[in-house]
CSV table of C-alpha atoms in Angstrom, one decimal:
chain,number,residue,atom,x,y,z
A,1,MET,CA,-82.0,-15.7,-9.2
A,2,HIS,CA,-79.9,-17.5,-6.6
A,3,ARG,CA,-77.3,-18.2,-9.2
A,4,LYS,CA,-77.1,-14.5,-10.1
A,5,ILE,CA,-76.6,-13.4,-6.5
A,6,TRP,CA,-73.8,-16.0,-6.0
A,7,THR,CA,-72.2,-14.8,-9.2
A,8,VAL,CA,-72.2,-11.2,-7.9
A,9,LEU,CA,-70.8,-12.2,-4.4
A,10,PHE,CA,-68.0,-14.2,-6.1
A,11,SER,CA,-67.1,-11.3,-8.3
A,12,LEU,CA,-66.9,-8.9,-5.2
A,13,ALA,CA,-64.7,-11.4,-3.3
A,14,ALA,CA,-62.4,-11.9,-6.2
A,15,ALA,CA,-62.0,-8.1,-6.5
A,16,LEU,CA,-61.3,-7.7,-2.8
A,17,CYS,CA,-58.7,-10.6,-2.9
A,18,LEU,CA,-57.0,-9.0,-5.9
A,19,ALA,CA,-56.8,-5.6,-4.2
A,20,PHE,CA,-55.4,-7.0,-0.9
A,21,GLY,CA,-53.1,-9.2,-2.8
A,22,LEU,CA,-51.6,-6.3,-4.7
A,23,VAL,CA,-51.0,-4.5,-1.4
A,24,ALA,CA,-49.5,-7.4,0.4
A,25,CYS,CA,-47.2,-8.3,-2.5
A,26,GLY,CA,-46.1,-4.7,-3.2
A,27,ASP,CA,-43.3,-4.4,-0.6
A,28,PRO,CA,-43.2,-7.3,1.9
A,29,ALA,CA,-40.1,-6.1,3.6
A,30,GLY,CA,-41.4,-2.6,4.1
A,31,GLU,CA,-40.0,0.5,2.5
A,32,GLY,CA,-36.7,-0.3,0.7
A,33,GLY,CA,-37.5,-4.0,0.3
A,34,GLU,CA,-35.2,-6.9,1.4
A,35,GLY,CA,-32.1,-5.9,3.3
A,36,GLY,CA,-33.6,-2.6,4.4
A,37,GLY,CA,-32.5,0.8,3.2
A,38,GLY,CA,-34.4,2.4,0.4
A,39,GLY,CA,-32.5,5.6,0.7
A,40,GLY,CA,-32.3,5.6,4.5
A,41,THR,CA,-29.2,6.1,6.7
A,42,LYS,CA,-26.3,3.9,5.9
A,43,LEU,CA,-25.1,1.7,8.7
A,44,ALA,CA,-21.6,1.9,10.0
A,45,THR,CA,-19.1,-0.7,8.7
A,46,PRO,CA,-18.5,-3.6,11.2
A,47,SER,CA,-15.1,-3.1,12.9
A,48,ASN,CA,-12.6,-4.9,15.2
A,49,LEU,CA,-12.9,-8.2,13.3
A,50,ARG,CA,-11.0,-10.9,15.2
A,51,ILE,CA,-10.6,-14.6,15.5
A,52,GLU,CA,-10.9,-16.3,18.9
A,53,GLN,CA,-10.5,-20.0,18.9
A,54,THR,CA,-12.8,-21.2,16.2
A,55,ALA,CA,-15.1,-18.1,15.9
A,56,LEU,CA,-15.0,-14.9,14.0
A,57,LEU,CA,-16.1,-12.0,16.2
A,58,TRP,CA,-16.8,-8.3,15.5
A,59,ASP,CA,-18.2,-5.2,17.4
A,60,ALA,CA,-22.0,-4.6,17.2
A,61,VAL,CA,-23.2,-1.9,14.8
A,62,GLU,CA,-25.9,0.4,16.1
A,63,ASN,CA,-29.4,-0.1,14.4
A,64,ALA,CA,-28.2,-3.2,12.6
A,65,THR,CA,-30.9,-6.0,12.5
A,66,GLY,CA,-28.4,-8.7,11.3
A,67,TYR,CA,-25.1,-9.4,9.6
A,68,VAL,CA,-23.8,-11.1,6.5
A,69,VAL,CA,-20.4,-13.0,6.6
A,70,LYS,CA,-18.6,-13.5,3.3
A,71,ALA,CA,-16.0,-16.3,3.1
A,72,ASP,CA,-14.3,-16.3,-0.2
A,73,GLY,CA,-17.4,-15.1,-1.9
A,74,GLN,CA,-19.9,-17.4,-0.1
A,75,GLU,CA,-22.3,-15.3,2.0
A,76,SER,CA,-24.1,-16.4,5.2
A,77,SER,CA,-26.6,-14.5,7.2
A,78,VAL,CA,-26.2,-14.3,11.1
A,79,ASN,CA,-28.2,-12.6,13.8
A,80,GLY,CA,-25.4,-12.0,16.3
A,81,THR,CA,-21.9,-10.7,16.3
A,82,SER,CA,-20.1,-14.0,15.8
A,83,PHE,CA,-19.7,-16.7,13.2
A,84,SER,CA,-18.5,-20.3,13.7
A,85,LEU,CA,-15.5,-21.1,11.6
A,86,ALA,CA,-15.9,-24.8,12.1
A,87,GLN,CA,-17.7,-25.1,8.8
A,88,LEU,CA,-14.6,-23.8,7.0
A,89,THR,CA,-12.6,-27.0,6.6
A,90,GLU,CA,-10.7,-26.7,3.3
A,91,ASP,CA,-7.0,-26.7,3.5
A,92,LYS,CA,-6.5,-23.1,2.4
A,93,THR,CA,-6.6,-19.5,3.7
A,94,TYR,CA,-10.1,-18.0,3.8
A,95,LYS,CA,-10.7,-14.2,3.2
A,96,LEU,CA,-13.5,-13.1,5.5
A,97,GLN,CA,-15.6,-9.9,5.5
A,98,VAL,CA,-18.7,-8.8,7.4
A,99,LYS,CA,-21.4,-6.2,6.6
A,100,ALA,CA,-24.3,-5.0,8.7
A,101,THR,CA,-27.9,-5.2,7.5
A,102,GLY,CA,-30.7,-2.8,8.5
A,103,GLY,CA,-34.4,-2.6,8.6
A,104,THR,CA,-36.7,0.2,7.6
A,105,GLY,CA,-34.9,3.5,7.2
A,106,TYR,CA,-31.4,2.0,7.1
A,107,GLU,CA,-29.2,0.9,4.3
A,108,ASP,CA,-26.7,-2.0,4.5
A,109,SER,CA,-23.2,-1.0,5.5
A,110,ASP,CA,-20.1,-1.4,3.3
A,111,TRP,CA,-18.1,-4.6,3.6
A,112,SER,CA,-15.5,-4.6,6.4
A,113,ALA,CA,-11.8,-5.0,5.7
A,114,GLU,CA,-10.7,-8.5,5.1
A,115,ILE,CA,-9.3,-10.8,7.8
A,116,SER,CA,-7.6,-14.1,6.9
A,117,TYR,CA,-8.3,-17.5,8.5
A,118,THR,CA,-6.5,-20.8,7.9
A,119,PRO,CA,-8.1,-23.9,9.5
A,120,ALA,CA,-5.8,-26.1,11.5
A,121,THR,CA,-5.5,-29.4,9.7
A,122,ALA,CA,-4.7,-32.3,12.0
A,123,PRO,CA,-2.2,-35.0,10.8
A,124,ALA,CA,-3.3,-38.6,10.5
A,125,GLY,CA,-2.2,-39.2,14.2
A,126,GLY,CA,-4.2,-36.2,15.4
A,127,HIS,CA,-1.4,-34.1,16.9
A,128,VAL,CA,-2.4,-30.5,16.3
A,129,ILE,CA,-3.4,-27.3,18.2
A,130,VAL,CA,-7.1,-26.8,17.7
A,131,SER,CA,-7.3,-23.4,19.4
A,132,ALA,CA,-4.9,-21.1,21.3
A,133,GLU,CA,-6.9,-18.4,23.3
A,134,GLY,CA,-5.5,-14.9,22.6
A,135,PHE,CA,-2.8,-16.1,20.2
A,136,THR,CA,-2.3,-15.3,16.5
A,137,VAL,CA,-1.7,-18.7,14.8
A,138,ASP,CA,0.1,-19.0,11.5
A,139,GLY,CA,0.8,-22.6,10.7
A,140,THR,CA,3.0,-23.9,13.5
A,141,THR,CA,3.8,-20.4,14.8
A,142,LEU,CA,2.0,-18.8,17.7
A,143,TYR,CA,2.4,-15.2,18.8
A,144,ILE,CA,0.9,-13.1,21.6
A,145,LYS,CA,1.6,-9.7,23.2
A,146,VAL,CA,1.0,-9.0,26.9
A,147,SER,CA,1.3,-6.0,29.2
A,148,ASN,CA,4.6,-4.7,30.4
A,149,ALA,CA,3.3,-5.4,33.9
A,150,THR,CA,3.1,-9.2,33.2
A,151,GLU,CA,6.0,-11.0,34.8
A,152,THR,CA,4.7,-14.5,34.2
A,153,PHE,CA,2.5,-16.2,31.6
A,154,ASP,CA,0.4,-19.2,32.2
A,155,PHE,CA,-0.5,-21.5,29.2
A,156,ASN,CA,-2.9,-23.6,31.2
A,157,GLY,CA,-6.5,-23.3,30.0
A,158,LYS,CA,-5.4,-21.5,26.8
A,159,ILE,CA,-4.3,-24.4,24.5
A,160,THR,CA,-6.7,-27.0,23.1
A,161,VAL,CA,-5.4,-29.9,21.0
A,162,SER,CA,-6.9,-32.6,18.9
A,163,ASP,CA,-9.0,-35.3,20.5
A,164,GLY,CA,-6.7,-38.0,22.0
A,165,ALA,CA,-3.6,-35.8,21.8
A,166,THR,CA,-1.5,-34.4,24.6
A,167,TRP,CA,0.8,-31.4,24.8
A,168,VAL,CA,3.8,-30.2,26.7
A,169,LEU,CA,5.5,-26.8,27.0
A,170,SER,CA,9.3,-26.9,26.5
A,171,ASN,CA,12.3,-24.7,26.3
A,172,ASP,CA,13.4,-26.5,23.2
A,173,ALA,CA,11.7,-27.8,20.0
A,174,LEU,CA,12.2,-31.5,20.8
A,175,GLY,CA,10.7,-31.3,24.3
A,176,GLU,CA,13.9,-32.3,26.1
A,177,SER,CA,13.6,-29.4,28.6
A,178,SER,CA,9.9,-29.5,29.4
A,179,ILE,CA,8.2,-26.8,31.7
A,180,VAL,CA,6.1,-28.9,34.0
A,181,THR,CA,4.0,-26.0,35.3
A,182,LYS,CA,3.3,-24.7,31.8
A,183,THR,CA,4.1,-21.2,33.1
A,184,ILE,CA,7.0,-19.1,32.0
A,185,SER,CA,8.8,-16.1,33.5
A,186,LEU,CA,8.9,-12.8,31.6
A,187,SER,CA,11.6,-11.1,33.6
A,188,GLU,CA,12.6,-8.8,30.8
A,189,PRO,CA,10.5,-6.9,28.3
A,190,GLY,CA,10.7,-8.1,24.7
A,191,ASP,CA,10.2,-11.5,23.0
A,192,LYS,CA,10.5,-14.8,24.8
A,193,THR,CA,10.3,-18.0,22.7
A,194,VAL,CA,9.2,-21.4,23.9
A,195,TYR,CA,7.8,-24.5,22.2
A,196,ILE,CA,4.6,-26.5,22.4
A,197,ILE,CA,4.9,-30.2,21.4
A,198,VAL,CA,1.6,-31.9,20.6
A,199,THR,CA,1.8,-35.7,20.6
A,200,GLY,CA,-0.6,-38.0,18.8
A,201,ASP,CA,-0.8,-41.7,18.0
A,202,ASP,CA,1.9,-41.7,15.4
A,203,GLY,CA,4.1,-38.7,16.1
A,204,TYR,CA,4.2,-35.1,17.2
A,205,THR,CA,4.0,-31.6,16.0
A,206,SER,CA,6.3,-28.9,17.4
A,207,TYR,CA,5.0,-25.3,17.6
A,208,THR,CA,7.2,-22.2,18.0
A,209,VAL,CA,5.6,-19.9,20.5
A,210,THR,CA,6.6,-16.2,21.1
A,211,VAL,CA,5.3,-14.3,24.1
A,212,ARG,CA,6.1,-10.6,23.9
A,213,ARG,CA,6.1,-8.6,27.0
A,214,ARG,CA,5.5,-5.1,25.7
A,215,PRO,CA,8.5,-2.7,26.2
A,216,VAL,CA,8.0,0.8,27.5
A,217,TYR,CA,9.4,3.6,25.4
A,218,ASN,CA,10.5,7.2,25.9
A,219,VAL,CA,8.2,9.7,24.3
A,220,THR,CA,10.0,13.0,24.3
A,221,TYR,CA,8.0,16.3,23.9
A,222,VAL,CA,10.3,18.9,22.5
A,223,LEU,CA,9.1,22.2,24.0
A,224,GLY,CA,11.3,24.3,21.7
A,225,ARG,CA,13.4,26.3,24.2
A,226,GLY,CA,16.0,23.7,25.2
A,227,GLU,CA,13.5,22.0,27.5
A,228,ASP,CA,11.9,18.6,27.0
A,229,ILE,CA,9.2,16.6,28.8
A,230,VAL,CA,9.8,12.7,28.7
A,231,LYS,CA,6.9,10.4,29.3
A,232,LYS,CA,6.9,6.5,29.4
A,233,ILE,CA,4.4,4.8,27.2
A,234,GLU,CA,3.9,1.1,26.6
A,235,GLU,CA,4.3,-0.4,23.1
A,236,ASP,CA,1.0,-0.2,21.1
A,237,GLY,CA,-0.1,2.6,23.4
A,238,PHE,CA,-0.7,6.2,22.2
A,239,ALA,CA,0.9,9.4,23.0
A,240,ALA,CA,-1.4,12.2,24.2
A,241,GLU,CA,-1.4,16.0,23.9
A,242,LEU,CA,0.1,17.9,26.9
A,243,THR,CA,-2.1,19.5,29.4
A,244,GLU,CA,-2.3,23.3,29.6
A,245,ASP,CA,-0.1,23.3,32.7
A,246,GLU,CA,2.6,21.3,30.8
A,247,ILE,CA,2.8,23.7,27.9
A,248,PRO,CA,5.3,26.5,28.7
A,249,ASP,CA,4.7,30.2,28.2
A,250,ARG,CA,7.2,31.6,25.7
A,251,GLU,CA,7.4,35.3,25.4
A,252,GLY,CA,7.0,36.3,21.7
A,253,PHE,CA,5.6,32.9,20.7
A,254,GLU,CA,2.2,31.5,20.3
A,255,PHE,CA,1.6,27.7,20.6
A,256,LYS,CA,0.3,26.3,17.4
A,257,GLY,CA,-0.1,22.5,18.1
A,258,TYR,CA,2.1,19.6,17.3
A,259,GLU,CA,4.2,18.1,14.5
A,260,TYR,CA,3.0,14.6,15.3
A,261,ASP,CA,0.1,12.2,14.4
A,262,PHE,CA,-1.4,11.0,17.7
A,263,SER,CA,-3.4,8.3,16.0
A,264,GLN,CA,-0.2,6.3,15.4
A,265,PRO,CA,0.7,3.6,18.1
A,266,ILE,CA,4.0,3.8,19.9
A,267,THR,CA,6.5,1.2,18.5
A,268,GLY,CA,9.8,2.7,19.7
A,269,ASP,CA,11.3,5.8,21.3
A,270,THR,CA,9.4,8.8,19.8
A,271,THR,CA,9.8,12.5,19.5
A,272,VAL,CA,6.7,14.9,19.6
A,273,LYS,CA,7.6,18.4,18.6
A,274,LEU,CA,5.5,21.4,19.6
A,275,LYS,CA,4.8,24.0,17.0
A,276,TRP,CA,5.3,27.7,17.8
A,277,ASP,CA,4.6,30.9,15.9
A,278,SER,CA,6.9,33.9,16.5
A,279,GLY,CA,5.6,36.0,13.7
A,280,LEU,CA,9.2,36.0,12.4
A,281,SER,CA,10.9,34.1,9.6
A,282,TYR,CA,14.2,33.8,7.8
A,283,ILE,CA,15.7,32.1,4.8
A,284,ASP,CA,17.4,28.9,5.8
A,285,GLU,CA,20.4,27.0,4.4
A,286,ASN,CA,18.1,25.4,1.8
A,287,GLY,CA,16.8,28.8,0.5
A,288,GLU,CA,13.4,28.2,2.1
A,289,THR,CA,11.5,30.7,4.2
A,290,VAL,CA,10.9,29.2,7.6
A,291,PRO,CA,9.5,30.5,10.9
A,292,VAL,CA,11.8,31.3,13.9
A,293,GLU,CA,11.0,28.6,16.4
A,294,ASN,CA,13.9,28.9,18.8
A,295,ASP,CA,14.0,31.5,21.6
A,296,TYR,CA,15.9,34.5,20.4
A,297,GLU,CA,17.3,37.8,21.6
A,298,ILE,CA,17.1,41.1,19.7
A,299,LEU,CA,20.4,43.0,19.5
A,300,SER,CA,20.1,46.7,18.6
A,301,ALA,CA,23.1,48.4,20.4
A,302,ALA,CA,26.9,48.2,20.2
A,303,ALA,CA,28.4,46.2,23.1
A,304,ASP,CA,30.9,43.3,23.7
A,305,ARG,CA,28.8,40.1,23.7
A,306,THR,CA,29.3,36.4,23.9
A,307,LEU,CA,26.9,34.8,21.5
A,308,THR,CA,25.3,31.3,21.9
A,309,GLY,CA,21.9,30.5,20.6
A,310,TRP,CA,19.7,32.7,18.3
A,311,TYR,CA,20.0,36.5,17.8
A,312,ILE,CA,18.3,39.0,15.5
A,313,LEU,CA,20.3,42.2,14.5
A,314,ARG,CA,18.2,45.3,14.1
A,315,GLY,CA,18.6,48.9,13.3
A,316,GLU,CA,21.8,50.9,12.4
A,317,VAL,CA,24.6,50.0,14.8
A,318,SER,CA,28.3,51.0,14.5
A,319,GLY,CA,31.0,50.7,17.1
A,320,ASN,CA,34.3,49.3,18.2
A,321,PHE,CA,33.2,46.2,20.0
A,322,THR,CA,33.8,42.4,19.9
A,323,LEU,CA,31.3,39.6,19.4
A,324,THR,CA,32.6,36.2,20.6
A,325,VAL,CA,30.9,32.9,19.5
A,326,SER,CA,30.6,30.1,22.1
A,327,GLY,CA,29.5,26.8,20.9
A,328,GLU,CA,27.0,27.5,18.1
A,329,ALA,CA,25.3,30.8,17.4
A,330,HIS,CA,22.8,31.9,14.8
A,331,ILE,CA,22.5,35.5,13.6
A,332,ILE,CA,19.5,36.7,11.6
A,333,LEU,CA,19.9,40.0,9.8
A,334,ASP,CA,16.6,41.8,10.0
A,335,ASP,CA,15.4,43.7,6.9
A,336,GLY,CA,16.9,47.2,6.8
A,337,CYS,CA,19.5,46.5,9.5
A,338,PHE,CA,23.0,48.0,8.9
A,339,TRP,CA,25.6,46.8,11.4
A,340,THR,CA,29.2,47.9,11.3
A,341,VAL,CA,31.5,46.1,13.8
A,342,THR,CA,34.9,48.0,13.7
A,343,GLY,CA,36.1,45.5,16.3
A,344,ASN,CA,36.1,41.7,15.8
A,345,ILE,CA,33.8,38.8,15.5
A,346,ILE,CA,35.7,35.9,17.1
A,347,VAL,CA,34.7,32.3,16.1
A,348,PRO,CA,37.1,29.9,17.9
A,349,GLU,CA,38.1,26.6,16.3
A,350,SER,CA,35.4,24.6,17.9
A,351,ALA,CA,32.6,27.1,17.4
A,352,VAL,CA,30.0,27.5,14.7
A,353,LEU,CA,28.5,30.8,13.4
A,354,ASN,CA,25.5,30.8,11.1
A,355,ILE,CA,24.3,34.0,9.4
A,356,TYR,CA,20.9,34.3,7.8
A,357,ALA,CA,18.7,37.0,6.2
A,358,VAL,CA,15.0,37.7,6.6
A,359,SER,CA,14.7,38.3,2.9
A,360,SER,CA,16.8,38.5,-0.3
A,361,GLY,CA,15.4,41.7,-1.7
A,362,SER,CA,16.6,45.3,-1.6
A,363,GLU,CA,15.9,45.5,2.2
A,364,THR,CA,18.3,42.6,2.9
A,365,GLY,CA,20.2,43.3,6.1
A,366,SER,CA,24.0,44.1,6.0
A,367,LEU,CA,26.9,43.2,8.4
A,368,THR,CA,30.3,44.7,7.9
A,369,VAL,CA,33.3,43.7,10.1
A,370,GLY,CA,36.1,46.2,10.2
A,371,GLY,CA,38.5,44.0,12.2
A,372,ASN,CA,38.9,40.3,12.2
A,373,ILE,CA,36.2,37.7,11.7
A,374,GLY,CA,37.4,34.2,12.6
A,375,GLY,CA,40.0,33.0,15.2
A,376,LYS,CA,41.8,35.4,17.5
A,377,ASP,CA,44.8,37.3,16.2
A,378,GLY,CA,48.2,36.5,17.8
A,379,VAL,CA,49.9,39.1,20.1
A,380,ASP,CA,52.8,41.1,18.6
A,381,GLY,CA,56.3,40.6,20.2
A,382,LYS,CA,58.0,43.6,22.0
A,383,ASN,CA,60.9,45.4,20.2
A,384,GLY,CA,64.4,45.3,21.7
A,385,GLU,CA,65.8,48.6,23.0
A,386,GLY,CA,69.4,50.0,22.8
A,387,ASP,CA,71.1,52.1,25.6
A,388,PRO,CA,69.5,55.5,25.4
A,389,TYR,CA,72.5,57.2,27.1
A,390,ASP,CA,75.1,55.8,24.8
A,391,PRO,CA,74.1,56.0,21.1
A,392,ASP,CA,77.4,54.5,20.1
A,393,GLY,CA,77.2,51.7,22.6
A,394,GLU,CA,76.1,48.1,22.0
A,395,ASP,CA,72.7,47.2,20.9
A,396,GLY,CA,70.1,46.3,23.5
A,397,PRO,CA,68.4,42.9,23.8
A,398,ALA,CA,66.4,41.4,20.9
A,399,GLY,CA,62.7,41.9,20.8
A,400,THR,CA,60.4,39.0,21.9
A,401,ASP,CA,58.5,36.8,19.6
A,402,GLY,CA,54.8,37.4,19.0
A,403,THR,CA,52.2,34.6,19.6
A,404,ASP,CA,50.4,32.7,16.8
A,405,GLY,CA,46.9,33.6,16.1
A,406,GLN,CA,44.2,30.9,16.6
A,407,ASP,CA,42.4,28.9,13.9
A,408,ALA,CA,38.9,29.9,13.2
A,409,GLY,CA,35.8,27.7,13.6
A,410,THR,CA,33.0,27.3,11.1
A,411,ILE,CA,31.4,30.3,9.6
A,412,ILE,CA,28.3,29.7,7.4
A,413,ILE,CA,26.8,32.6,5.5
A,414,ASN,CA,23.3,31.7,4.3
A,415,GLY,CA,22.1,35.2,3.3
A,416,GLY,CA,22.4,38.9,3.8
A,417,VAL,CA,25.2,41.3,2.7
A,418,VAL,CA,28.3,40.3,4.7
A,419,THR,CA,31.6,42.1,4.3
């Protein structure tokens, strides 16, 4: 009897253990299993990877429970946002990547972009730079950028060398002109090159060091009406959109943004062009239809005018008047316009006249010049006169010579019917 009871109890206990075991072993990491996820929100990719001294650092990812660092295919899990590079000792360049790992409801991120790391290998005598705070190190070359406001740069506390080695800062690669204070002057923007000589038991290693004081560049905002705004921006900084007060009001135009990518850092003098919509277009010298972006004046009546800048001819106009080009002028023949200038269009030798049409169809504008188009005509000489009271007397004085006409400037007809 007792044996039967114990057999029943044992069977019940085994069944309970089996049931709980199946539950416990079903998904030990929670929904999604190891590494989190299981169809949840994908974590952001770690960014801003950087190497400072002998550590790989990156920015924290929201909701990440940990990170995985991959060095040439070998993966290591870490809890924080740093990874010691001291364990990478082979004489080669490592390719490093990081991804974020998540718990329940979050999928692991994608791998970050690669960053390269080459361990510093000390010579037998131990004369090598181990770390250089803030510098990019490539073999025996060090490089750093500092603000344009920086007028001196202090190396003290930034350079660590091999145990037992010492270092000096010098104006030359052999250390003959050492800088005792280990501080240099950056009187002018741009690169300044000095040298660090690390001395060990059996020799020395010379490093070429470039400290760049960032220059300040001109960023010119072209407003589109002969006016510009110039701003000063430091190298590696970013241009910004103008404020509402800085954007001008242009009659007949609507502001449409910029022809510029503000995500690109400034690396030299830069032009930022504002875009405007006038609702008008013309066929340019390349046969393409482009919008009118320059300020313009509409001409629709006969009158003597001096032309410089942009004009649109409209309507049916005829008359004895003269148009004189000064500098460079652009005339757009509006569709359906029919202009007859019985006077002249004067284009002096140093001037340029460009003529365009709005379209090339049956409505193409027309310009007819009855007089001269080009340089000014010369002035005719006066005729000589005889003695009106003595027809049989001697001839009068000879007539005077006329003056030469002037050479024409440049006339470029891009479209329209021009006669």
